[in-house]
Amino acid sequence: MAGNPINPAAKAALRRELLAARRGLTPEACEAAARALSRSALALPELSGARTVAAYVSVGTEPGTRELLDGLRAAGKQVLLPVLLPDNDLDWAAYEGPGSLAEAAHPGKMRLLEPAGPRLGPDAVTGADAVLLPGLAVDARGMRLGRGGGSYDRVLARLERAGAHPALVVLLYDEEVVARVPEEPHDHPVQAVATPSGVVRFSS
């Protein structure tokens, strides 16, 4: 990707635009989208055939994952959820149902719901068959735009170092599948995006 310089301002502007659109969603719209998103994602062969899925608990007006988490668990999958570490890296613990989540406060960040069970270590994600990634957009090449915190960049780098190749799936709203997002050398293409209206696969 040398010779194709990144414009950080363009990335920041796109993030602001997408986050503003999410903030405009009503609770009813978010709930309906979460139900439809769960149906789309659970139909993915990458998830239906997985034994272990690394997922996350949605916050605010992110595409909702709570119904999906319970659907994966009901299907007999081991579901791993992230625990944010002070350096923005992620540890992992098993999801054992809604009662296994506890609210966690992190300085300067939104309050998160995190699994309360034993920590499995940052490398636990390398044993997942599929990894669900949060994001703000994905483009026609499968390149994902994250929120910029870097936590999932570390996860993807850890998978690469371990030689692990789980299916990478982004969960988004329909309007967040776009023509192109700015990319950087460390960005990884994903295999699929699940939205409330269905699934888009990429040839990466």
CSV table of C-alpha atoms in Angstrom, one decimal:
chain,number,residue,atom,x,y,z
A,1,MET,CA,0.0,0.0,0.0
A,2,ALA,CA,3.0,2.2,-0.3
A,3,GLY,CA,2.4,5.2,-2.6
A,4,ASN,CA,-1.2,5.4,-1.4
A,5,PRO,CA,-1.0,7.8,1.5
A,6,ILE,CA,-3.7,7.8,4.1
A,7,ASN,CA,-5.5,11.0,4.9
A,8,PRO,CA,-6.2,10.7,8.7
A,9,ALA,CA,-8.7,13.7,8.4
A,10,ALA,CA,-10.8,11.7,5.9
A,11,LYS,CA,-10.9,8.7,8.3
A,12,ALA,CA,-11.9,11.0,11.2
A,13,ALA,CA,-14.6,12.8,9.1
A,14,LEU,CA,-16.1,9.5,8.0
A,15,ARG,CA,-16.2,8.2,11.6
A,16,ARG,CA,-17.9,11.4,12.7
A,17,GLU,CA,-20.6,11.1,10.0
A,18,LEU,CA,-21.3,7.4,10.8
A,19,LEU,CA,-21.4,8.0,14.5
A,20,ALA,CA,-23.8,10.9,14.1
A,21,ALA,CA,-26.1,8.7,12.0
A,22,ARG,CA,-26.1,6.1,14.7
A,23,ARG,CA,-26.9,8.6,17.4
A,24,GLY,CA,-30.0,9.6,15.4
A,25,LEU,CA,-31.5,6.0,15.7
A,26,THR,CA,-34.5,5.5,17.9
A,27,PRO,CA,-34.6,2.7,20.5
A,28,GLU,CA,-37.3,1.0,18.5
A,29,ALA,CA,-35.2,1.1,15.3
A,30,CYS,CA,-32.2,-0.3,17.2
A,31,GLU,CA,-34.3,-3.1,18.7
A,32,ALA,CA,-35.8,-4.1,15.3
A,33,ALA,CA,-32.4,-4.0,13.6
A,34,ALA,CA,-30.8,-6.1,16.4
A,35,ARG,CA,-33.5,-8.8,15.9
A,36,ALA,CA,-33.0,-8.9,12.1
A,37,LEU,CA,-29.2,-8.8,12.5
A,38,SER,CA,-29.3,-11.8,14.8
A,39,ARG,CA,-31.2,-13.8,12.1
A,40,SER,CA,-28.8,-12.8,9.4
A,41,ALA,CA,-25.7,-13.6,11.4
A,42,LEU,CA,-26.9,-16.9,12.8
A,43,ALA,CA,-27.6,-18.1,9.2
A,44,LEU,CA,-23.9,-17.5,8.3
A,45,PRO,CA,-22.1,-20.9,7.7
A,46,GLU,CA,-19.0,-19.3,9.3
A,47,LEU,CA,-21.0,-19.1,12.5
A,48,SER,CA,-23.3,-22.1,12.2
A,49,GLY,CA,-20.2,-24.3,11.7
A,50,ALA,CA,-18.1,-22.7,14.4
A,51,ARG,CA,-17.4,-24.3,17.8
A,52,THR,CA,-16.0,-21.1,19.4
A,53,VAL,CA,-17.0,-17.6,18.5
A,54,ALA,CA,-15.3,-14.5,19.8
A,55,ALA,CA,-18.0,-11.8,19.9
A,56,TYR,CA,-18.7,-8.6,21.9
A,57,VAL,CA,-21.5,-6.9,23.8
A,58,SER,CA,-22.9,-3.9,21.8
A,59,VAL,CA,-23.1,-0.5,23.6
A,60,GLY,CA,-25.3,2.5,22.9
A,61,THR,CA,-26.7,2.5,19.4
A,62,GLU,CA,-24.2,0.0,18.0
A,63,PRO,CA,-25.8,-2.8,16.0
A,64,GLY,CA,-27.3,-4.9,18.8
A,65,THR,CA,-25.6,-8.2,19.7
A,66,ARG,CA,-27.4,-9.4,22.8
A,67,GLU,CA,-29.9,-11.5,20.9
A,68,LEU,CA,-27.2,-12.9,18.7
A,69,LEU,CA,-25.0,-13.8,21.7
A,70,ASP,CA,-27.9,-15.8,23.2
A,71,GLY,CA,-28.6,-17.4,19.9
A,72,LEU,CA,-25.0,-18.6,19.5
A,73,ARG,CA,-25.0,-20.0,23.0
A,74,ALA,CA,-28.4,-21.7,22.4
A,75,ALA,CA,-26.8,-23.3,19.4
A,76,GLY,CA,-24.1,-24.9,21.5
A,77,LYS,CA,-21.3,-22.5,20.7
A,78,GLN,CA,-18.7,-21.4,23.2
A,79,VAL,CA,-18.9,-17.6,23.1
A,80,LEU,CA,-15.9,-15.5,24.2
A,81,LEU,CA,-16.4,-11.9,25.1
A,82,PRO,CA,-13.8,-9.2,25.5
A,83,VAL,CA,-12.6,-7.5,28.7
A,84,LEU,CA,-10.9,-4.2,28.1
A,85,LEU,CA,-7.4,-3.9,29.6
A,86,PRO,CA,-5.8,-0.6,30.7
A,87,ASP,CA,-3.6,-0.4,27.6
A,88,ASN,CA,-6.7,-0.9,25.3
A,89,ASP,CA,-5.8,-4.5,24.6
A,90,LEU,CA,-8.4,-7.2,25.1
A,91,ASP,CA,-8.6,-10.2,27.5
A,92,TRP,CA,-11.4,-12.7,27.1
A,93,ALA,CA,-13.9,-14.6,29.2
A,94,ALA,CA,-16.7,-17.0,28.4
A,95,TYR,CA,-20.3,-15.8,28.0
A,96,GLU,CA,-22.6,-17.8,30.3
A,97,GLY,CA,-25.8,-15.9,29.7
A,98,PRO,CA,-27.1,-12.4,30.5
A,99,GLY,CA,-26.6,-12.9,34.2
A,100,SER,CA,-22.8,-13.4,33.6
A,101,LEU,CA,-22.3,-9.8,32.5
A,102,ALA,CA,-21.2,-7.0,34.8
A,103,GLU,CA,-21.0,-3.3,34.2
A,104,ALA,CA,-17.4,-2.1,34.0
A,105,ALA,CA,-16.2,1.5,34.1
A,106,HIS,CA,-13.1,2.5,32.2
A,107,PRO,CA,-11.6,6.0,32.6
A,108,GLY,CA,-12.6,8.2,29.6
A,109,LYS,CA,-14.8,5.5,28.0
A,110,MET,CA,-18.4,4.5,27.9
A,111,ARG,CA,-19.5,2.0,30.6
A,112,LEU,CA,-19.2,-1.4,29.1
A,113,LEU,CA,-20.9,-4.8,29.9
A,114,GLU,CA,-18.1,-7.4,30.3
A,115,PRO,CA,-18.2,-11.1,31.3
A,116,ALA,CA,-17.6,-11.6,35.0
A,117,GLY,CA,-16.1,-15.1,34.7
A,118,PRO,CA,-12.4,-16.2,34.8
A,119,ARG,CA,-10.1,-14.4,32.4
A,120,LEU,CA,-8.7,-16.6,29.7
A,121,GLY,CA,-5.9,-14.3,28.6
A,122,PRO,CA,-5.5,-12.2,25.4
A,123,ASP,CA,-4.4,-15.2,23.4
A,124,ALA,CA,-7.7,-17.0,24.0
A,125,VAL,CA,-9.0,-15.4,20.8
A,126,THR,CA,-6.6,-17.4,18.7
A,127,GLY,CA,-8.6,-20.5,19.4
A,128,ALA,CA,-11.8,-19.0,17.9
A,129,ASP,CA,-13.3,-20.4,14.7
A,130,ALA,CA,-15.0,-17.0,14.0
A,131,VAL,CA,-14.4,-13.5,15.3
A,132,LEU,CA,-17.2,-10.9,15.2
A,133,LEU,CA,-15.8,-7.5,14.8
A,134,PRO,CA,-17.4,-4.2,15.7
A,135,GLY,CA,-17.0,-1.4,13.2
A,136,LEU,CA,-18.5,1.7,11.6
A,137,ALA,CA,-18.3,0.7,8.0
A,138,VAL,CA,-17.0,-1.9,5.5
A,139,ASP,CA,-16.4,-1.4,1.8
A,140,ALA,CA,-16.7,-3.4,-1.4
A,141,ARG,CA,-13.3,-4.9,-0.8
A,142,GLY,CA,-14.1,-6.1,2.7
A,143,MET,CA,-11.9,-3.4,4.3
A,144,ARG,CA,-13.3,-2.4,7.7
A,145,LEU,CA,-13.4,1.0,9.4
A,146,GLY,CA,-13.2,0.7,13.1
A,147,ARG,CA,-13.8,3.3,15.8
A,148,GLY,CA,-10.1,4.1,16.1
A,149,GLY,CA,-9.3,2.8,19.6
A,150,GLY,CA,-6.9,0.1,18.3
A,151,SER,CA,-8.2,-2.8,20.4
A,152,TYR,CA,-9.2,-4.9,17.5
A,153,ASP,CA,-6.1,-4.0,15.5
A,154,ARG,CA,-4.3,-5.7,18.3
A,155,VAL,CA,-6.6,-8.7,18.1
A,156,LEU,CA,-6.1,-9.0,14.4
A,157,ALA,CA,-2.3,-8.7,14.7
A,158,ARG,CA,-2.4,-11.4,17.5
A,159,LEU,CA,-4.3,-13.7,15.2
A,160,GLU,CA,-1.8,-13.1,12.4
A,161,ARG,CA,1.2,-13.8,14.7
A,162,ALA,CA,-0.3,-17.0,15.9
A,163,GLY,CA,-1.0,-18.2,12.3
A,164,ALA,CA,-4.7,-18.4,13.2
A,165,HIS,CA,-7.3,-17.8,10.4
A,166,PRO,CA,-10.8,-17.6,11.9
A,167,ALA,CA,-13.6,-16.2,9.8
A,168,LEU,CA,-13.8,-12.4,10.3
A,169,VAL,CA,-17.3,-11.0,10.3
A,170,VAL,CA,-18.3,-7.4,10.8
A,171,LEU,CA,-21.8,-6.5,12.2
A,172,LEU,CA,-23.2,-3.3,10.8
A,173,TYR,CA,-26.3,-1.4,9.8
A,174,ASP,CA,-27.3,-1.7,6.1
A,175,GLU,CA,-26.2,1.9,5.3
A,176,GLU,CA,-22.7,1.2,6.6
A,177,VAL,CA,-21.8,-1.0,3.7
A,178,VAL,CA,-20.1,1.7,1.6
A,179,ALA,CA,-18.1,1.9,-1.7
A,180,ARG,CA,-14.8,2.6,-0.1
A,181,VAL,CA,-13.2,3.3,3.3
A,182,PRO,CA,-9.7,4.8,3.9
A,183,GLU,CA,-7.3,2.0,4.8
A,184,GLU,CA,-3.9,1.7,6.5
A,185,PRO,CA,-1.2,-0.9,6.0
A,186,HIS,CA,-2.2,-2.7,9.2
A,187,ASP,CA,-5.9,-3.0,8.2
A,188,HIS,CA,-7.2,-6.6,7.4
A,189,PRO,CA,-10.0,-7.4,5.0
A,190,VAL,CA,-12.9,-9.4,6.4
A,191,GLN,CA,-14.7,-12.4,4.9
A,192,ALA,CA,-18.3,-11.2,5.4
A,193,VAL,CA,-20.5,-8.5,6.8
A,194,ALA,CA,-23.9,-9.2,8.4
A,195,THR,CA,-26.5,-6.5,8.4
A,196,PRO,CA,-30.2,-6.5,9.3
A,197,SER,CA,-31.2,-7.1,5.7
A,198,GLY,CA,-28.7,-9.9,5.0
A,199,VAL,CA,-25.1,-10.9,4.4
A,200,VAL,CA,-22.5,-9.7,2.0
A,201,ARG,CA,-19.4,-11.9,1.4
A,202,PHE,CA,-16.1,-10.7,0.1
A,203,SER,CA,-13.5,-12.6,-2.0
A,204,SER,CA,-10.6,-11.9,0.4
